[in-house]
Amino acid sequence: MGAILLVAPALLMIGFLFVYPFGYSVVSAFTDNGEGSWHIANFTKAVEFYSKDILFTIVIVSLSTAIIGILAVAIAGYLTLGENKTAVAILKWLYRWPLFIPFIVSAQLMRTFLAKNGMMNNILTSSGIIEPLAAQSYLDWRGIVITFVWKQTPFVALLVAGAMASIDRTTIDAGRIFGASRLRILIELVVPQIATTLMVGLILSYVVMLSVLSVPLMINAQSPTMLTVDMAWRINSYGDYGVANALGIMSYLFTGVVAWFYLRQSLKDKGA
């Protein structure tokens, strides 16, 4: 009885703040704002109106996740295997900065940096790399990917670097003794040992990017756009919570597929 009383406040908080809103959103997606008969009209309308945005969202988030994984392994790998202490110290000091910048501030920074008359094109033009007339705006799908990668790579790199620092150094030393290059040691010896941590970081980043509204809203206001913008539009312009919740359920399913792969791999690693 004492244990139940001890855990009751936490259970009530989870039930009130997570389970009830989640359940109500599911019911609203299959009914008329939580009332009336059950149907799939909201999902039919969501697919009819936003099929391009659904595909756009999956491609953007998947592409960003893949690039984040590659860059995080590269950064953490140099921190672990790098021999230039000055370069390692500078990289260790620099790569974490975007962790402390909110997404909405990141989006505004990238609007300034990636615009046609932004800082990036000004640098390329003044250095003679491109002609002024060749400058173009990156405030489209490329801007979203760049912002997501810039913001989330430090988070995954931090997790992966910690995992790499804790592995047995004898395997790395053995690879060096047998003449393996640092790239081969990283890919064949180090990455397999931290694969689970890397997967956790990428899944968390995937879920975060799927839920961000400010970045697609500020960088790519044109169609196609991401589902979070469509959800905000349905609610603010039409008060249509049914279709908005249907789009939300689709986002749950996207993350559910990724979570299923992660759980399956975890059970396989444990020999279950």
PDB file of C-alpha atoms in Angstrom:
ATOM      1  CA  MET A   1       0.000   0.000   0.000  1.00  0.00           C
ATOM      2  CA  GLY A   2       2.852   2.361   0.852  1.00  0.00           C
ATOM      3  CA  ALA A   3       4.514   1.696  -2.492  1.00  0.00           C
ATOM      4  CA  ILE A   4       1.292   2.526  -4.358  1.00  0.00           C
ATOM      5  CA  LEU A   5       0.923   5.823  -2.485  1.00  0.00           C
ATOM      6  CA  LEU A   6       4.551   6.617  -3.231  1.00  0.00           C
ATOM      7  CA  VAL A   7       4.204   6.102  -6.983  1.00  0.00           C
ATOM      8  CA  ALA A   8       0.652   7.511  -7.277  1.00  0.00           C
ATOM      9  CA  PRO A   9       1.654  11.188  -7.850  1.00  0.00           C
ATOM     10  CA  ALA A  10       3.970  10.184 -10.695  1.00  0.00           C
ATOM     11  CA  LEU A  11       1.318   7.955 -12.281  1.00  0.00           C
ATOM     12  CA  LEU A  12      -1.313  10.701 -12.017  1.00  0.00           C
ATOM     13  CA  MET A  13       1.020  13.198 -13.672  1.00  0.00           C
ATOM     14  CA  ILE A  14       1.816  10.795 -16.535  1.00  0.00           C
ATOM     15  CA  GLY A  15      -1.855   9.917 -16.944  1.00  0.00           C
ATOM     16  CA  PHE A  16      -3.025  13.529 -16.934  1.00  0.00           C
ATOM     17  CA  LEU A  17      -0.235  15.070 -19.024  1.00  0.00           C
ATOM     18  CA  PHE A  18       0.473  12.237 -21.498  1.00  0.00           C
ATOM     19  CA  VAL A  19      -2.001   9.338 -21.569  1.00  0.00           C
ATOM     20  CA  TYR A  20      -5.213  11.420 -21.557  1.00  0.00           C
ATOM     21  CA  PRO A  21      -4.132  13.927 -24.297  1.00  0.00           C
ATOM     22  CA  PHE A  22      -2.763  11.065 -26.398  1.00  0.00           C
ATOM     23  CA  GLY A  23      -5.954   9.028 -26.031  1.00  0.00           C
ATOM     24  CA  TYR A  24      -8.157  12.037 -26.769  1.00  0.00           C
ATOM     25  CA  SER A  25      -6.122  12.822 -29.921  1.00  0.00           C
ATOM     26  CA  VAL A  26      -6.547   9.231 -31.138  1.00  0.00           C
ATOM     27  CA  VAL A  27     -10.311   9.317 -30.512  1.00  0.00           C
ATOM     28  CA  SER A  28     -10.607  12.734 -32.198  1.00  0.00           C
ATOM     29  CA  ALA A  29      -8.742  11.441 -35.262  1.00  0.00           C
ATOM     30  CA  PHE A  30     -11.341   8.685 -35.750  1.00  0.00           C
ATOM     31  CA  THR A  31     -14.428  10.757 -34.864  1.00  0.00           C
ATOM     32  CA  ASP A  32     -15.742  14.319 -35.187  1.00  0.00           C
ATOM     33  CA  ASN A  33     -13.711  16.094 -32.490  1.00  0.00           C
ATOM     34  CA  GLY A  34     -14.287  13.265 -30.031  1.00  0.00           C
ATOM     35  CA  GLU A  35     -18.028  12.970 -30.734  1.00  0.00           C
ATOM     36  CA  GLY A  36     -20.224  11.044 -33.156  1.00  0.00           C
ATOM     37  CA  SER A  37     -19.603   7.736 -34.914  1.00  0.00           C
ATOM     38  CA  TRP A  38     -16.263   6.188 -35.707  1.00  0.00           C
ATOM     39  CA  HIS A  39     -14.893   6.670 -39.229  1.00  0.00           C
ATOM     40  CA  ILE A  40     -11.670   7.229 -41.187  1.00  0.00           C
ATOM     41  CA  ALA A  41     -12.828  10.371 -43.012  1.00  0.00           C
ATOM     42  CA  ASN A  42     -10.134  12.475 -41.315  1.00  0.00           C
ATOM     43  CA  PHE A  43      -7.396  10.137 -42.568  1.00  0.00           C
ATOM     44  CA  THR A  44      -8.900  10.083 -46.060  1.00  0.00           C
ATOM     45  CA  LYS A  45      -8.922  13.884 -46.148  1.00  0.00           C
ATOM     46  CA  ALA A  46      -5.382  14.059 -44.738  1.00  0.00           C
ATOM     47  CA  VAL A  47      -4.029  11.721 -47.439  1.00  0.00           C
ATOM     48  CA  GLU A  48      -6.007  13.503 -50.163  1.00  0.00           C
ATOM     49  CA  PHE A  49      -4.763  16.978 -49.200  1.00  0.00           C
ATOM     50  CA  TYR A  50      -1.300  16.285 -47.804  1.00  0.00           C
ATOM     51  CA  SER A  51       0.117  13.165 -49.488  1.00  0.00           C
ATOM     52  CA  LYS A  52       3.000  15.198 -50.972  1.00  0.00           C
ATOM     53  CA  ASP A  53       3.744  16.714 -47.567  1.00  0.00           C
ATOM     54  CA  ILE A  54       3.742  13.246 -45.959  1.00  0.00           C
ATOM     55  CA  LEU A  55       6.322  12.000 -48.464  1.00  0.00           C
ATOM     56  CA  PHE A  56       8.284  15.267 -48.151  1.00  0.00           C
ATOM     57  CA  THR A  57       8.420  14.886 -44.363  1.00  0.00           C
ATOM     58  CA  ILE A  58       9.654  11.287 -44.513  1.00  0.00           C
ATOM     59  CA  VAL A  59      12.363  12.148 -47.075  1.00  0.00           C
ATOM     60  CA  ILE A  60      13.584  15.261 -45.226  1.00  0.00           C
ATOM     61  CA  VAL A  61      13.763  13.594 -41.812  1.00  0.00           C
ATOM     62  CA  SER A  62      15.325  10.372 -43.161  1.00  0.00           C
ATOM     63  CA  LEU A  63      17.946  12.267 -45.194  1.00  0.00           C
ATOM     64  CA  SER A  64      18.792  14.506 -42.233  1.00  0.00           C
ATOM     65  CA  THR A  65      19.104  11.472 -39.935  1.00  0.00           C
ATOM     66  CA  ALA A  66      21.504   9.737 -42.342  1.00  0.00           C
ATOM     67  CA  ILE A  67      23.729  12.832 -42.668  1.00  0.00           C
ATOM     68  CA  ILE A  68      23.676  13.369 -38.893  1.00  0.00           C
ATOM     69  CA  GLY A  69      24.856   9.786 -38.378  1.00  0.00           C
ATOM     70  CA  ILE A  70      27.773  10.173 -40.790  1.00  0.00           C
ATOM     71  CA  LEU A  71      28.910  13.527 -39.358  1.00  0.00           C
ATOM     72  CA  ALA A  72      28.498  12.405 -35.737  1.00  0.00           C
ATOM     73  CA  VAL A  73      30.660   9.339 -36.343  1.00  0.00           C
ATOM     74  CA  ALA A  74      33.248  11.500 -38.137  1.00  0.00           C
ATOM     75  CA  ILE A  75      33.417  14.044 -35.277  1.00  0.00           C
ATOM     76  CA  ALA A  76      33.442  11.442 -32.502  1.00  0.00           C
ATOM     77  CA  GLY A  77      35.919   9.333 -34.467  1.00  0.00           C
ATOM     78  CA  TYR A  78      38.406  12.202 -34.763  1.00  0.00           C
ATOM     79  CA  LEU A  79      37.984  12.999 -31.064  1.00  0.00           C
ATOM     80  CA  THR A  80      38.829   9.360 -30.296  1.00  0.00           C
ATOM     81  CA  LEU A  81      41.496   8.598 -32.901  1.00  0.00           C
ATOM     82  CA  GLY A  82      42.863  12.058 -33.731  1.00  0.00           C
ATOM     83  CA  GLU A  83      46.584  12.546 -33.067  1.00  0.00           C
ATOM     84  CA  ASN A  84      46.728  16.345 -33.361  1.00  0.00           C
ATOM     85  CA  LYS A  85      45.951  17.471 -29.810  1.00  0.00           C
ATOM     86  CA  THR A  86      45.331  21.097 -30.833  1.00  0.00           C
ATOM     87  CA  ALA A  87      42.808  20.110 -33.506  1.00  0.00           C
ATOM     88  CA  VAL A  88      41.082  17.707 -31.083  1.00  0.00           C
ATOM     89  CA  ALA A  89      40.850  20.422 -28.413  1.00  0.00           C
ATOM     90  CA  ILE A  90      39.419  22.975 -30.882  1.00  0.00           C
ATOM     91  CA  LEU A  91      36.905  20.471 -32.265  1.00  0.00           C
ATOM     92  CA  LYS A  92      35.865  19.390 -28.756  1.00  0.00           C
ATOM     93  CA  TRP A  93      35.286  23.038 -27.829  1.00  0.00           C
ATOM     94  CA  LEU A  94      33.361  23.956 -30.979  1.00  0.00           C
ATOM     95  CA  TYR A  95      31.080  21.065 -31.877  1.00  0.00           C
ATOM     96  CA  ARG A  96      28.749  21.372 -28.853  1.00  0.00           C
ATOM     97  CA  TRP A  97      27.690  25.001 -29.420  1.00  0.00           C
ATOM     98  CA  PRO A  98      24.477  24.295 -31.380  1.00  0.00           C
ATOM     99  CA  LEU A  99      23.258  22.151 -28.459  1.00  0.00           C
ATOM    100  CA  PHE A 100      22.427  25.304 -26.511  1.00  0.00           C
ATOM    101  CA  ILE A 101      20.588  27.109 -29.321  1.00  0.00           C
ATOM    102  CA  PRO A 102      16.794  26.579 -29.602  1.00  0.00           C
ATOM    103  CA  PHE A 103      15.325  25.437 -32.908  1.00  0.00           C
ATOM    104  CA  ILE A 104      13.565  28.748 -33.549  1.00  0.00           C
ATOM    105  CA  VAL A 105      16.836  30.658 -33.092  1.00  0.00           C
ATOM    106  CA  SER A 106      18.613  28.124 -35.329  1.00  0.00           C
ATOM    107  CA  ALA A 107      15.991  28.718 -38.022  1.00  0.00           C
ATOM    108  CA  GLN A 108      16.496  32.487 -37.822  1.00  0.00           C
ATOM    109  CA  LEU A 109      20.292  32.056 -37.984  1.00  0.00           C
ATOM    110  CA  MET A 110      19.961  29.901 -41.090  1.00  0.00           C
ATOM    111  CA  ARG A 111      17.582  32.385 -42.728  1.00  0.00           C
ATOM    112  CA  THR A 112      20.323  34.985 -42.367  1.00  0.00           C
ATOM    113  CA  PHE A 113      23.066  32.604 -43.492  1.00  0.00           C
ATOM    114  CA  LEU A 114      21.394  30.758 -46.413  1.00  0.00           C
ATOM    115  CA  ALA A 115      19.365  33.541 -48.060  1.00  0.00           C
ATOM    116  CA  LYS A 116      20.270  34.702 -51.583  1.00  0.00           C
ATOM    117  CA  ASN A 117      21.876  37.832 -50.123  1.00  0.00           C
ATOM    118  CA  GLY A 118      22.934  36.019 -46.980  1.00  0.00           C
ATOM    119  CA  MET A 119      26.306  35.574 -45.367  1.00  0.00           C
ATOM    120  CA  MET A 120      27.219  32.342 -47.175  1.00  0.00           C
ATOM    121  CA  ASN A 121      26.712  33.771 -50.667  1.00  0.00           C
ATOM    122  CA  ASN A 122      28.479  37.005 -49.707  1.00  0.00           C
ATOM    123  CA  ILE A 123      31.526  35.019 -48.567  1.00  0.00           C
ATOM    124  CA  LEU A 124      31.533  32.851 -51.714  1.00  0.00           C
ATOM    125  CA  THR A 125      31.115  35.910 -53.946  1.00  0.00           C
ATOM    126  CA  SER A 126      33.765  38.038 -52.247  1.00  0.00           C
ATOM    127  CA  SER A 127      36.235  35.143 -52.332  1.00  0.00           C
ATOM    128  CA  GLY A 128      35.662  34.662 -56.080  1.00  0.00           C
ATOM    129  CA  ILE A 129      34.302  31.113 -55.791  1.00  0.00           C
ATOM    130  CA  ILE A 130      30.998  32.018 -57.483  1.00  0.00           C
ATOM    131  CA  GLU A 131      29.772  34.915 -59.599  1.00  0.00           C
ATOM    132  CA  PRO A 132      27.235  37.291 -57.992  1.00  0.00           C
ATOM    133  CA  LEU A 133      24.574  36.263 -60.544  1.00  0.00           C
ATOM    134  CA  ALA A 134      25.104  32.592 -59.649  1.00  0.00           C
ATOM    135  CA  ALA A 135      24.121  33.146 -56.017  1.00  0.00           C
ATOM    136  CA  GLN A 136      20.942  31.312 -55.074  1.00  0.00           C
ATOM    137  CA  SER A 137      18.755  30.969 -52.017  1.00  0.00           C
ATOM    138  CA  TYR A 138      18.897  27.771 -49.990  1.00  0.00           C
ATOM    139  CA  LEU A 139      15.708  28.568 -48.101  1.00  0.00           C
ATOM    140  CA  ASP A 140      13.890  25.470 -49.333  1.00  0.00           C
ATOM    141  CA  TRP A 141      14.195  21.756 -48.520  1.00  0.00           C
ATOM    142  CA  ARG A 142      17.994  22.136 -48.488  1.00  0.00           C
ATOM    143  CA  GLY A 143      17.740  24.797 -45.785  1.00  0.00           C
ATOM    144  CA  ILE A 144      15.592  22.518 -43.615  1.00  0.00           C
ATOM    145  CA  VAL A 145      18.086  19.655 -43.952  1.00  0.00           C
ATOM    146  CA  ILE A 146      21.060  21.938 -43.213  1.00  0.00           C
ATOM    147  CA  THR A 147      19.342  23.359 -40.121  1.00  0.00           C
ATOM    148  CA  PHE A 148      18.354  19.944 -38.770  1.00  0.00           C
ATOM    149  CA  VAL A 149      21.859  18.572 -39.354  1.00  0.00           C
ATOM    150  CA  TRP A 150      23.511  21.647 -37.806  1.00  0.00           C
ATOM    151  CA  LYS A 151      21.276  21.475 -34.730  1.00  0.00           C
ATOM    152  CA  GLN A 152      21.165  17.715 -34.071  1.00  0.00           C
ATOM    153  CA  THR A 153      24.659  16.505 -35.053  1.00  0.00           C
ATOM    154  CA  PRO A 154      26.267  17.758 -31.794  1.00  0.00           C
ATOM    155  CA  PHE A 155      23.698  15.825 -29.729  1.00  0.00           C
ATOM    156  CA  VAL A 156      24.428  12.518 -31.483  1.00  0.00           C
ATOM    157  CA  ALA A 157      28.170  13.227 -31.593  1.00  0.00           C
ATOM    158  CA  LEU A 158      28.154  13.835 -27.823  1.00  0.00           C
ATOM    159  CA  LEU A 159      26.533  10.437 -27.186  1.00  0.00           C
ATOM    160  CA  VAL A 160      28.763   8.634 -29.677  1.00  0.00           C
ATOM    161  CA  ALA A 161      31.960  10.295 -28.414  1.00  0.00           C
ATOM    162  CA  GLY A 162      31.138   9.198 -24.875  1.00  0.00           C
ATOM    163  CA  ALA A 163      30.552   5.639 -26.066  1.00  0.00           C
ATOM    164  CA  MET A 164      33.800   5.627 -28.063  1.00  0.00           C
ATOM    165  CA  ALA A 165      35.736   6.918 -25.057  1.00  0.00           C
ATOM    166  CA  SER A 166      34.529   3.972 -22.976  1.00  0.00           C
ATOM    167  CA  ILE A 167      35.425   1.131 -25.372  1.00  0.00           C
ATOM    168  CA  ASP A 168      38.432  -1.108 -24.827  1.00  0.00           C
ATOM    169  CA  ARG A 169      41.474   0.675 -26.330  1.00  0.00           C
ATOM    170  CA  THR A 170      43.301  -2.621 -26.899  1.00  0.00           C
ATOM    171  CA  THR A 171      41.240  -3.272 -30.042  1.00  0.00           C
ATOM    172  CA  ILE A 172      42.271   0.123 -31.438  1.00  0.00           C
ATOM    173  CA  ASP A 173      45.918  -0.459 -30.525  1.00  0.00           C
ATOM    174  CA  ALA A 174      45.777  -3.907 -32.129  1.00  0.00           C
ATOM    175  CA  GLY A 175      44.469  -2.400 -35.351  1.00  0.00           C
ATOM    176  CA  ARG A 176      47.272   0.174 -35.368  1.00  0.00           C
ATOM    177  CA  ILE A 177      49.897  -2.510 -34.738  1.00  0.00           C
ATOM    178  CA  PHE A 178      48.659  -4.466 -37.770  1.00  0.00           C
ATOM    179  CA  GLY A 179      48.866  -1.332 -39.922  1.00  0.00           C
ATOM    180  CA  ALA A 180      45.176  -0.506 -40.323  1.00  0.00           C
ATOM    181  CA  SER A 181      44.396   3.095 -41.263  1.00  0.00           C
ATOM    182  CA  ARG A 182      42.410   5.292 -38.869  1.00  0.00           C
ATOM    183  CA  LEU A 183      39.419   5.234 -41.208  1.00  0.00           C
ATOM    184  CA  ARG A 184      39.435   1.435 -41.297  1.00  0.00           C
ATOM    185  CA  ILE A 185      39.822   1.232 -37.511  1.00  0.00           C
ATOM    186  CA  LEU A 186      36.876   3.620 -37.131  1.00  0.00           C
ATOM    187  CA  ILE A 187      34.571   1.753 -39.521  1.00  0.00           C
ATOM    188  CA  GLU A 188      35.530  -1.854 -38.776  1.00  0.00           C
ATOM    189  CA  LEU A 189      36.512  -1.770 -35.088  1.00  0.00           C
ATOM    190  CA  VAL A 190      35.005   1.260 -33.346  1.00  0.00           C
ATOM    191  CA  VAL A 191      31.604   1.832 -34.980  1.00  0.00           C
ATOM    192  CA  PRO A 192      30.373  -1.783 -34.455  1.00  0.00           C
ATOM    193  CA  GLN A 193      31.065  -1.423 -30.722  1.00  0.00           C
ATOM    194  CA  ILE A 194      29.027   1.787 -30.364  1.00  0.00           C
ATOM    195  CA  ALA A 195      26.272   0.921 -32.853  1.00  0.00           C
ATOM    196  CA  THR A 196      23.569   0.718 -30.170  1.00  0.00           C
ATOM    197  CA  THR A 197      24.400   4.177 -28.791  1.00  0.00           C
ATOM    198  CA  LEU A 198      24.519   5.592 -32.308  1.00  0.00           C
ATOM    199  CA  MET A 199      21.114   4.099 -33.062  1.00  0.00           C
ATOM    200  CA  VAL A 200      19.607   5.564 -29.874  1.00  0.00           C
ATOM    201  CA  GLY A 201      20.926   9.021 -30.733  1.00  0.00           C
ATOM    202  CA  LEU A 202      19.632   8.845 -34.296  1.00  0.00           C
ATOM    203  CA  ILE A 203      16.188   7.638 -33.212  1.00  0.00           C
ATOM    204  CA  LEU A 204      15.875  10.451 -30.672  1.00  0.00           C
ATOM    205  CA  SER A 205      16.961  12.969 -33.322  1.00  0.00           C
ATOM    206  CA  TYR A 206      14.490  11.475 -35.820  1.00  0.00           C
ATOM    207  CA  VAL A 207      11.619  11.917 -33.349  1.00  0.00           C
ATOM    208  CA  VAL A 208      12.685  15.474 -32.460  1.00  0.00           C
ATOM    209  CA  MET A 209      12.980  16.568 -36.100  1.00  0.00           C
ATOM    210  CA  LEU A 210       9.595  15.063 -36.903  1.00  0.00           C
ATOM    211  CA  SER A 211       8.003  17.299 -34.253  1.00  0.00           C
ATOM    212  CA  VAL A 212       9.719  20.630 -35.028  1.00  0.00           C
ATOM    213  CA  LEU A 213       7.407  23.373 -36.314  1.00  0.00           C
ATOM    214  CA  SER A 214       9.574  26.499 -36.333  1.00  0.00           C
ATOM    215  CA  VAL A 215      12.240  25.317 -38.816  1.00  0.00           C
ATOM    216  CA  PRO A 216       9.970  24.358 -41.770  1.00  0.00           C
ATOM    217  CA  LEU A 217       7.659  27.297 -41.014  1.00  0.00           C
ATOM    218  CA  MET A 218      10.484  29.868 -41.145  1.00  0.00           C
ATOM    219  CA  ILE A 219      12.700  28.350 -43.864  1.00  0.00           C
ATOM    220  CA  ASN A 220      10.330  26.692 -46.328  1.00  0.00           C
ATOM    221  CA  ALA A 221       6.956  28.420 -46.384  1.00  0.00           C
ATOM    222  CA  GLN A 222       6.090  27.010 -49.812  1.00  0.00           C
ATOM    223  CA  SER A 223       4.548  23.654 -50.767  1.00  0.00           C
ATOM    224  CA  PRO A 224       5.422  20.874 -50.146  1.00  0.00           C
ATOM    225  CA  THR A 225       6.177  21.398 -46.474  1.00  0.00           C
ATOM    226  CA  MET A 226       6.307  19.283 -43.338  1.00  0.00           C
ATOM    227  CA  LEU A 227       3.370  17.788 -41.443  1.00  0.00           C
ATOM    228  CA  THR A 228       3.838  20.016 -38.397  1.00  0.00           C
ATOM    229  CA  VAL A 229       3.061  23.068 -40.558  1.00  0.00           C
ATOM    230  CA  ASP A 230      -0.036  21.346 -41.957  1.00  0.00           C
ATOM    231  CA  MET A 231      -1.241  20.474 -38.456  1.00  0.00           C
ATOM    232  CA  ALA A 232      -0.818  24.079 -37.276  1.00  0.00           C
ATOM    233  CA  TRP A 233      -2.584  25.306 -40.421  1.00  0.00           C
ATOM    234  CA  ARG A 234      -5.610  22.992 -39.957  1.00  0.00           C
ATOM    235  CA  ILE A 235      -6.042  24.111 -36.342  1.00  0.00           C
ATOM    236  CA  ASN A 236      -5.362  27.844 -36.661  1.00  0.00           C
ATOM    237  CA  SER A 237      -7.191  28.417 -39.947  1.00  0.00           C
ATOM    238  CA  TYR A 238     -10.063  25.906 -39.820  1.00  0.00           C
ATOM    239  CA  GLY A 239     -10.275  24.673 -36.229  1.00  0.00           C
ATOM    240  CA  ASP A 240     -10.125  21.200 -37.783  1.00  0.00           C
ATOM    241  CA  TYR A 241      -8.727  19.100 -34.948  1.00  0.00           C
ATOM    242  CA  GLY A 242      -9.840  15.859 -36.596  1.00  0.00           C
ATOM    243  CA  VAL A 243      -7.550  16.130 -39.645  1.00  0.00           C
ATOM    244  CA  ALA A 244      -4.768  17.648 -37.524  1.00  0.00           C
ATOM    245  CA  ASN A 245      -4.940  14.680 -35.148  1.00  0.00           C
ATOM    246  CA  ALA A 246      -5.028  12.275 -38.109  1.00  0.00           C
ATOM    247  CA  LEU A 247      -1.753  13.828 -39.318  1.00  0.00           C
ATOM    248  CA  GLY A 248      -0.451  13.486 -35.772  1.00  0.00           C
ATOM    249  CA  ILE A 249      -1.346   9.766 -35.719  1.00  0.00           C
ATOM    250  CA  MET A 250       0.610   9.348 -38.960  1.00  0.00           C
ATOM    251  CA  SER A 251       3.614  10.957 -37.265  1.00  0.00           C
ATOM    252  CA  TYR A 252       3.187   8.494 -34.380  1.00  0.00           C
ATOM    253  CA  LEU A 253       3.275   5.652 -36.903  1.00  0.00           C
ATOM    254  CA  PHE A 254       6.472   6.965 -38.519  1.00  0.00           C
ATOM    255  CA  THR A 255       8.216   7.032 -35.149  1.00  0.00           C
ATOM    256  CA  GLY A 256       6.646   3.682 -34.268  1.00  0.00           C
ATOM    257  CA  VAL A 257       8.297   2.032 -37.282  1.00  0.00           C
ATOM    258  CA  VAL A 258      11.705   3.367 -36.220  1.00  0.00           C
ATOM    259  CA  ALA A 259      11.104   2.310 -32.603  1.00  0.00           C
ATOM    260  CA  TRP A 260      10.160  -1.198 -33.802  1.00  0.00           C
ATOM    261  CA  PHE A 261      13.468  -1.561 -35.650  1.00  0.00           C
ATOM    262  CA  TYR A 262      15.330  -0.357 -32.555  1.00  0.00           C
ATOM    263  CA  LEU A 263      13.525  -2.792 -30.201  1.00  0.00           C
ATOM    264  CA  ARG A 264      14.030  -5.644 -32.644  1.00  0.00           C
ATOM    265  CA  GLN A 265      17.767  -4.920 -32.852  1.00  0.00           C
ATOM    266  CA  SER A 266      18.022  -4.581 -29.054  1.00  0.00           C
ATOM    267  CA  LEU A 267      16.338  -7.958 -28.515  1.00  0.00           C
ATOM    268  CA  LYS A 268      18.585  -9.528 -31.140  1.00  0.00           C
ATOM    269  CA  ASP A 269      21.701  -8.137 -29.409  1.00  0.00           C
ATOM    270  CA  LYS A 270      20.491  -9.575 -26.087  1.00  0.00           C
ATOM    271  CA  GLY A 271      19.856 -12.952 -27.714  1.00  0.00           C
ATOM    272  CA  ALA A 272      16.127 -12.922 -26.921  1.00  0.00           C
TER     273      ALA A 272
END
